[in-house]
Amino acid sequence: MNLEELNQIRETALAEATAAADAAAVEAVRIKYLGRNGLLPEVMAQLKDVPNEEKPLFGKGANALKNELAELIKEKQAVLSSGPKKGGAFDPTLPGQWPALGSEHPISKVTARITEIFQTLGFTVADGPDIETVWNNFDALNTPADHPSRDEQDTFYLNSGDLLRCHTSPVQVRYMESHQPPIRIIAPGRCYRRDTPDATHSANFHQVEGLFVGENVSMADLKGTLAYFAKQFLGEDVKIRFRPHFFPFTEPSFEVDFFFEVGGKARWIEILGAGMVDPEVFKKVGYDPDKVTGFAFGMGIERLAMIMYGIKDIRMLYENDVRFLSQF
Ligand code: PHE
């Protein structure tokens, strides 16, 4: 054997490997050249009969061919094993590959449903930032620094002096400061409180705020609006009751309970806070409280989602466990 013969083997081997069109053909080439009884081991064995002056080049060439061929075969194997299995051809009868579709998060679902119901009453959606000024979150809502209910809701302050809003009510302030009555808005969004997380508390949760301001807006409008909402949301059989409560920014203020069936048993469940906008709030945003009246309400979205879907622990809503989320 000599260098020229080796070169010929090299050319045929590489050509055959390149031409191999499926896994079986590649494997045949591999066995033919690199297998234990293949051509290349045989070539190596013949090194001793190669003319002396060609020996170094021959040895190098044989080794290089072995490596080159092995590499080429490996590449072909990788390409062929990742392609379609059947003869390497496209098979249009195979089922398609469906991308996995996510599902809507229960919080998004409930928010969308609430929004939709109020939109049918002519409410539009307003928005505000999570980072709020102390003025919008407290002062303009008639909650001065020494007000006891400010302690209760004291929240996360930033170095700038701003804070993470503890409710969506500051959107009322923003909206009134930039718009003139009549006003009909709802404002869904994220809120923050200094709560220790447990099954029913989370330092981060969501609310939907509602605000209706105009001439002669009355308690009757508030009741009618919330009763309509309750029926749309939970069905015709729901009952609704107002319990006296206190919020600094509404007067009078209420907690509103809905009576409906959950887990096979009907009972009263506290759903939201509401009231007639306090004249002090109107003054703070530059409205004339002798000309306009209004009502506002705020409800927790997690609470509604948990009741509707029978979720026992609020933390499950934030764990992003697909097994949990894909149930909704
Ligand atoms: N902001 C109040 C809360 O977070 C709810 C509320 C909103 C009450 C609007 C009255 C009017 O508890």
CSV table of C-alpha atoms and ligand atoms in Angstrom, one decimal:
chain,number,residue,atom,x,y,z
A,1,MET,CA,0.0,0.0,0.0
A,2,ASN,CA,1.1,3.6,-0.7
A,3,LEU,CA,0.1,7.2,-0.3
A,4,GLU,CA,-1.8,7.3,-3.6
A,5,GLU,CA,-4.0,4.3,-2.6
A,6,LEU,CA,-4.6,5.9,0.7
A,7,ASN,CA,-5.8,9.0,-1.0
A,8,GLN,CA,-8.2,7.0,-3.1
A,9,ILE,CA,-9.7,5.4,-0.1
A,10,ARG,CA,-10.0,8.8,1.5
A,11,GLU,CA,-12.0,10.2,-1.4
A,12,THR,CA,-14.4,7.2,-1.7
A,13,ALA,CA,-14.9,7.0,2.1
A,14,LEU,CA,-15.8,10.7,2.4
A,15,ALA,CA,-18.0,10.6,-0.7
A,16,GLU,CA,-19.9,7.6,0.6
A,17,ALA,CA,-20.4,9.2,4.0
A,18,THR,CA,-21.6,12.4,2.4
A,19,ALA,CA,-24.0,10.5,0.1
A,20,ALA,CA,-25.5,8.3,2.9
A,21,ALA,CA,-29.2,9.4,3.0
A,22,ASP,CA,-30.5,7.7,6.1
A,23,ALA,CA,-29.3,6.3,9.4
A,24,ALA,CA,-28.9,2.8,8.1
A,25,ALA,CA,-26.7,4.0,5.2
A,26,VAL,CA,-24.5,6.1,7.6
A,27,GLU,CA,-24.1,3.1,9.8
A,28,ALA,CA,-23.1,0.9,6.9
A,29,VAL,CA,-20.4,3.4,5.9
A,30,ARG,CA,-19.2,3.5,9.5
A,31,ILE,CA,-18.9,-0.3,9.7
A,32,LYS,CA,-17.3,-0.4,6.3
A,33,TYR,CA,-14.5,2.0,7.2
A,34,LEU,CA,-14.3,2.4,10.9
A,35,GLY,CA,-15.6,-1.0,12.2
A,36,ARG,CA,-13.3,-3.5,13.8
A,37,ASN,CA,-12.8,-5.3,10.5
A,38,GLY,CA,-13.2,-2.1,8.5
A,39,LEU,CA,-11.0,-0.7,5.9
A,40,LEU,CA,-9.1,1.8,8.0
A,41,PRO,CA,-7.9,-0.6,10.7
A,42,GLU,CA,-6.7,-2.7,7.8
A,43,VAL,CA,-4.9,0.3,6.2
A,44,MET,CA,-3.2,0.9,9.6
A,45,ALA,CA,-2.1,-2.7,9.8
A,46,GLN,CA,-0.4,-2.3,6.4
A,47,LEU,CA,1.8,0.6,7.5
A,48,LYS,CA,4.7,-1.8,7.9
A,49,ASP,CA,4.7,-2.5,4.1
A,50,VAL,CA,4.6,1.1,3.1
A,51,PRO,CA,7.8,2.4,1.5
A,52,ASN,CA,10.0,3.9,4.2
A,53,GLU,CA,10.1,7.4,2.8
A,54,GLU,CA,6.3,7.5,2.7
A,55,LYS,CA,5.7,6.1,6.2
A,56,PRO,CA,5.4,9.3,8.2
A,57,LEU,CA,3.0,11.0,5.7
A,58,PHE,CA,1.1,7.7,5.3
A,59,GLY,CA,0.6,7.3,9.1
A,60,LYS,CA,-0.5,10.9,9.5
A,61,GLY,CA,-2.8,10.7,6.5
A,62,ALA,CA,-4.5,7.5,7.8
A,63,ASN,CA,-5.0,9.0,11.2
A,64,ALA,CA,-6.4,12.2,9.8
A,65,LEU,CA,-8.8,10.3,7.6
A,66,LYS,CA,-10.0,8.3,10.6
A,67,ASN,CA,-10.8,11.4,12.5
A,68,GLU,CA,-12.3,13.3,9.6
A,69,LEU,CA,-14.6,10.3,8.7
A,70,ALA,CA,-15.7,9.8,12.3
A,71,GLU,CA,-16.6,13.5,12.7
A,72,LEU,CA,-18.6,13.5,9.4
A,73,ILE,CA,-20.5,10.4,10.5
A,74,LYS,CA,-21.3,11.9,13.9
A,75,GLU,CA,-22.7,15.0,12.2
A,76,LYS,CA,-24.8,13.0,9.8
A,77,GLN,CA,-26.1,10.8,12.7
A,78,ALA,CA,-27.1,13.9,14.6
A,79,VAL,CA,-28.9,15.5,11.7
A,80,LEU,CA,-30.7,12.3,10.7
A,81,SER,CA,-31.9,11.4,14.2
A,82,SER,CA,-33.4,14.9,14.7
A,83,GLY,CA,-35.3,14.8,11.5
A,84,PRO,CA,-38.5,12.9,10.6
A,85,LYS,CA,-38.1,9.2,11.3
A,86,LYS,CA,-39.9,7.7,8.4
A,87,GLY,CA,-37.3,7.3,5.6
A,88,GLY,CA,-36.2,10.9,6.3
A,89,ALA,CA,-39.2,12.1,4.3
A,90,PHE,CA,-41.9,14.6,5.4
A,91,ASP,CA,-45.0,12.6,6.4
A,92,PRO,CA,-48.1,14.8,6.1
A,93,THR,CA,-50.3,12.2,7.8
A,94,LEU,CA,-48.5,12.5,11.1
A,95,PRO,CA,-50.4,14.7,13.7
A,96,GLY,CA,-49.1,18.2,14.0
A,97,GLN,CA,-47.2,19.5,17.0
A,98,TRP,CA,-49.4,21.8,19.1
A,99,PRO,CA,-47.7,24.5,21.0
A,100,ALA,CA,-48.8,24.2,24.7
A,101,LEU,CA,-51.3,27.0,25.3
A,102,GLY,CA,-51.4,28.6,28.8
A,103,SER,CA,-54.6,29.5,30.5
A,104,GLU,CA,-55.8,32.8,31.9
A,105,HIS,CA,-54.8,33.4,35.6
A,106,PRO,CA,-57.8,33.4,37.9
A,107,ILE,CA,-57.0,36.9,39.0
A,108,SER,CA,-57.0,38.1,35.4
A,109,LYS,CA,-60.2,36.2,34.8
A,110,VAL,CA,-62.1,37.7,37.7
A,111,THR,CA,-60.7,41.2,36.9
A,112,ALA,CA,-61.9,40.9,33.3
A,113,ARG,CA,-65.3,39.7,34.4
A,114,ILE,CA,-65.8,42.6,36.9
A,115,THR,CA,-64.5,45.1,34.3
A,116,GLU,CA,-66.9,43.8,31.7
A,117,ILE,CA,-69.9,44.1,34.0
A,118,PHE,CA,-69.1,47.7,34.9
A,119,GLN,CA,-68.4,48.6,31.3
A,120,THR,CA,-72.0,47.6,30.4
A,121,LEU,CA,-73.0,50.4,32.9
A,122,GLY,CA,-70.9,53.0,31.1
A,123,PHE,CA,-67.8,52.8,33.4
A,124,THR,CA,-64.5,53.2,31.7
A,125,VAL,CA,-61.2,51.7,32.9
A,126,ALA,CA,-58.7,54.1,34.6
A,127,ASP,CA,-55.2,53.3,35.7
A,128,GLY,CA,-52.6,54.4,38.2
A,129,PRO,CA,-49.1,53.5,39.1
A,130,ASP,CA,-48.2,51.0,41.9
A,131,ILE,CA,-45.7,53.6,43.3
A,132,GLU,CA,-47.8,56.5,44.6
A,133,THR,CA,-47.3,59.8,46.3
A,134,VAL,CA,-48.3,60.0,50.0
A,135,TRP,CA,-50.8,62.7,48.9
A,136,ASN,CA,-52.7,60.5,46.5
A,137,ASN,CA,-52.6,57.4,48.7
A,138,PHE,CA,-53.5,59.2,52.0
A,139,ASP,CA,-53.8,63.0,52.3
A,140,ALA,CA,-56.1,63.6,49.4
A,141,LEU,CA,-58.2,60.7,50.6
A,142,ASN,CA,-58.8,62.6,53.9
A,143,THR,CA,-56.3,60.5,55.8
A,144,PRO,CA,-53.8,63.0,57.3
A,145,ALA,CA,-50.5,61.8,58.9
A,146,ASP,CA,-52.0,61.6,62.4
A,147,HIS,CA,-55.1,59.7,61.3
A,148,PRO,CA,-55.4,56.3,63.1
A,149,SER,CA,-56.4,54.4,60.0
A,150,ARG,CA,-53.1,55.5,58.4
A,151,ASP,CA,-51.2,53.3,61.0
A,152,GLU,CA,-53.4,50.4,60.1
A,153,GLN,CA,-52.6,50.6,56.4
A,154,ASP,CA,-49.1,51.9,56.7
A,155,THR,CA,-47.3,50.5,53.8
A,156,PHE,CA,-44.0,50.2,52.0
A,157,TYR,CA,-42.1,53.5,51.7
A,158,LEU,CA,-39.4,54.2,49.2
A,159,ASN,CA,-36.4,56.4,49.8
A,160,SER,CA,-37.9,59.0,47.6
A,161,GLY,CA,-40.7,59.4,50.1
A,162,ASP,CA,-43.3,57.8,47.8
A,163,LEU,CA,-44.8,54.5,48.7
A,164,LEU,CA,-46.4,51.3,47.3
A,165,ARG,CA,-50.1,52.0,47.3
A,166,CYS,CA,-52.1,50.1,49.9
A,167,HIS,CA,-55.3,50.4,47.9
A,168,THR,CA,-56.5,51.5,44.4
A,169,SER,CA,-58.3,54.5,45.9
A,170,PRO,CA,-55.4,56.9,44.8
A,171,VAL,CA,-56.6,56.4,41.3
A,172,GLN,CA,-59.8,58.3,42.3
A,173,VAL,CA,-57.6,61.3,43.3
A,174,ARG,CA,-55.5,61.1,40.1
A,175,TYR,CA,-58.6,60.9,37.9
A,176,MET,CA,-60.5,63.7,39.6
A,177,GLU,CA,-57.5,66.0,39.6
A,178,SER,CA,-57.2,65.5,35.8
A,179,HIS,CA,-60.9,65.3,34.8
A,180,GLN,CA,-64.1,67.2,35.4
A,181,PRO,CA,-67.4,65.5,36.4
A,182,PRO,CA,-69.4,63.6,35.4
A,183,ILE,CA,-67.0,60.7,36.1
A,184,ARG,CA,-67.7,56.9,35.9
A,185,ILE,CA,-64.5,54.8,36.2
A,186,ILE,CA,-63.3,51.5,37.5
A,187,ALA,CA,-59.6,51.0,38.2
A,188,PRO,CA,-58.3,47.5,38.7
A,189,GLY,CA,-54.7,47.1,39.9
A,190,ARG,CA,-52.1,45.8,42.3
A,191,CYS,CA,-51.9,46.9,45.9
A,192,TYR,CA,-49.4,46.4,48.7
A,193,ARG,CA,-49.8,46.0,52.5
A,194,ARG,CA,-47.5,45.2,55.3
A,195,ASP,CA,-49.3,41.9,55.9
A,196,THR,CA,-47.6,38.7,57.1
A,197,PRO,CA,-48.4,36.1,54.4
A,198,ASP,CA,-50.7,33.3,55.4
A,199,ALA,CA,-53.6,31.5,53.8
A,200,THR,CA,-55.7,34.6,53.5
A,201,HIS,CA,-53.2,37.4,53.5
A,202,SER,CA,-50.6,38.5,51.0
A,203,ALA,CA,-48.4,41.6,51.1
A,204,ASN,CA,-49.3,42.0,47.4
A,205,PHE,CA,-52.9,41.7,46.2
A,206,HIS,CA,-55.3,43.2,43.7
A,207,GLN,CA,-58.4,45.5,44.0
A,208,VAL,CA,-60.9,47.0,41.7
A,209,GLU,CA,-61.8,50.6,42.5
A,210,GLY,CA,-65.0,52.2,41.4
A,211,LEU,CA,-65.9,55.9,41.3
A,212,PHE,CA,-69.1,57.7,40.1
A,213,VAL,CA,-69.3,61.5,40.4
A,214,GLY,CA,-71.9,63.8,39.1
A,215,GLU,CA,-74.9,66.0,40.0
A,216,ASN,CA,-77.4,64.4,42.4
A,217,VAL,CA,-75.6,61.0,42.6
A,218,SER,CA,-77.2,59.3,45.6
A,219,MET,CA,-77.0,56.3,47.9
A,220,ALA,CA,-79.7,54.8,45.7
A,221,ASP,CA,-77.4,54.9,42.8
A,222,LEU,CA,-74.7,53.2,44.8
A,223,LYS,CA,-77.1,50.4,45.9
A,224,GLY,CA,-78.5,50.0,42.4
A,225,THR,CA,-75.1,49.8,40.8
A,226,LEU,CA,-73.7,47.3,43.3
A,227,ALA,CA,-76.9,45.2,43.2
A,228,TYR,CA,-76.7,45.0,39.4
A,229,PHE,CA,-73.1,44.0,39.7
A,230,ALA,CA,-73.9,41.3,42.2
A,231,LYS,CA,-76.6,39.8,40.0
A,232,GLN,CA,-74.4,39.9,36.9
A,233,PHE,CA,-71.5,38.4,38.8
A,234,LEU,CA,-73.2,35.7,40.9
A,235,GLY,CA,-76.7,35.2,39.5
A,236,GLU,CA,-80.2,36.5,40.1
A,237,ASP,CA,-80.6,34.8,43.5
A,238,VAL,CA,-77.8,36.8,45.2
A,239,LYS,CA,-78.8,39.2,48.0
A,240,ILE,CA,-76.9,42.2,49.1
A,241,ARG,CA,-76.6,44.1,52.4
A,242,PHE,CA,-74.9,47.2,53.6
A,243,ARG,CA,-73.3,47.3,57.0
A,244,PRO,CA,-72.2,50.7,58.5
A,245,HIS,CA,-68.4,51.0,58.5
A,246,PHE,CA,-65.8,53.7,58.4
A,247,PHE,CA,-63.5,54.9,55.7
A,248,PRO,CA,-61.8,58.3,55.9
A,249,PHE,CA,-62.7,59.1,52.3
A,250,THR,CA,-66.4,58.2,52.3
A,251,GLU,CA,-69.3,59.4,54.4
A,252,PRO,CA,-71.4,57.4,55.1
A,253,SER,CA,-69.3,54.3,54.6
A,254,PHE,CA,-70.3,50.7,54.3
A,255,GLU,CA,-69.1,47.2,54.1
A,256,VAL,CA,-71.1,45.4,51.6
A,257,ASP,CA,-71.9,41.7,51.9
A,258,PHE,CA,-73.3,39.4,49.2
A,259,PHE,CA,-75.5,36.4,50.2
A,260,PHE,CA,-74.9,33.5,47.8
A,261,GLU,CA,-74.2,29.8,47.6
A,262,VAL,CA,-70.6,28.7,47.9
A,263,GLY,CA,-69.6,25.1,48.5
A,264,GLY,CA,-73.2,24.0,48.5
A,265,LYS,CA,-74.2,26.4,51.3
A,266,ALA,CA,-75.6,30.0,51.0
A,267,ARG,CA,-74.2,32.5,53.4
A,268,TRP,CA,-73.3,36.2,53.8
A,269,ILE,CA,-69.8,37.0,52.5
A,270,GLU,CA,-68.1,40.4,52.9
A,271,ILE,CA,-67.2,41.5,49.4
A,272,LEU,CA,-66.4,45.2,49.3
A,273,GLY,CA,-66.0,48.5,50.9
A,274,ALA,CA,-68.1,51.5,49.7
A,275,GLY,CA,-69.6,54.8,50.5
A,276,MET,CA,-70.5,58.3,49.4
A,277,VAL,CA,-67.4,60.3,48.5
A,278,ASP,CA,-66.6,62.5,51.5
A,279,PRO,CA,-67.0,66.3,50.6
A,280,GLU,CA,-63.4,66.8,52.0
A,281,VAL,CA,-62.1,64.6,49.2
A,282,PHE,CA,-63.9,66.7,46.6
A,283,LYS,CA,-62.3,69.9,48.2
A,284,LYS,CA,-58.9,68.3,48.0
A,285,VAL,CA,-59.1,67.6,44.3
A,286,GLY,CA,-60.7,71.0,43.5
A,287,TYR,CA,-64.3,69.9,43.0
A,288,ASP,CA,-67.2,71.9,44.5
A,289,PRO,CA,-68.9,69.6,47.1
A,290,ASP,CA,-72.0,71.8,46.8
A,291,LYS,CA,-72.3,71.0,43.2
A,292,VAL,CA,-71.4,67.3,42.9
A,293,THR,CA,-71.9,64.1,44.9
A,294,GLY,CA,-70.6,60.7,44.2
A,295,PHE,CA,-70.0,57.2,45.4
A,296,ALA,CA,-66.9,55.0,45.5
A,297,PHE,CA,-66.2,51.3,46.2
A,298,GLY,CA,-63.3,49.0,46.3
A,299,MET,CA,-63.2,45.2,46.3
A,300,GLY,CA,-60.4,42.6,46.7
A,301,ILE,CA,-60.0,40.5,43.6
A,302,GLU,CA,-58.1,37.6,45.3
A,303,ARG,CA,-61.0,37.2,47.7
A,304,LEU,CA,-63.5,36.9,44.9
A,305,ALA,CA,-61.3,34.5,43.0
A,306,MET,CA,-60.8,32.3,46.0
A,307,ILE,CA,-64.6,32.2,46.8
A,308,MET,CA,-65.5,31.5,43.2
A,309,TYR,CA,-63.0,28.8,42.5
A,310,GLY,CA,-62.8,27.3,46.0
A,311,ILE,CA,-59.1,28.2,46.4
A,312,LYS,CA,-58.1,27.6,50.0
A,313,ASP,CA,-54.8,29.4,50.2
A,314,ILE,CA,-54.1,32.8,48.6
A,315,ARG,CA,-50.5,32.0,48.1
A,316,MET,CA,-51.4,29.4,45.5
A,317,LEU,CA,-52.3,32.4,43.2
A,318,TYR,CA,-48.7,33.6,43.2
A,319,GLU,CA,-46.7,30.4,43.0
A,320,ASN,CA,-47.1,30.1,39.2
A,321,ASP,CA,-47.4,26.3,39.5
A,322,VAL,CA,-48.8,25.3,36.1
A,323,ARG,CA,-50.6,22.3,37.5
A,324,PHE,CA,-52.6,24.7,39.7
A,325,LEU,CA,-53.1,27.4,37.1
A,326,SER,CA,-54.1,25.2,34.2
A,327,GLN,CA,-57.3,24.2,36.1
A,328,PHE,CA,-59.0,27.6,35.4
B,1,PHE,N1,-59.9,51.6,49.7
B,1,PHE,C1,-60.7,50.8,50.6
B,1,PHE,C2,-59.9,49.6,51.1
B,1,PHE,O1,-58.9,49.3,50.6
B,1,PHE,C3,-61.9,50.3,50.0
B,1,PHE,C4,-62.9,51.4,49.6
B,1,PHE,C5,-62.8,52.0,48.3
B,1,PHE,C6,-63.8,51.9,50.5
B,1,PHE,C7,-63.7,53.0,48.0
B,1,PHE,C8,-64.7,52.9,50.1
B,1,PHE,C9,-64.6,53.5,48.9
B,1,PHE,O2,-60.2,49.0,52.1
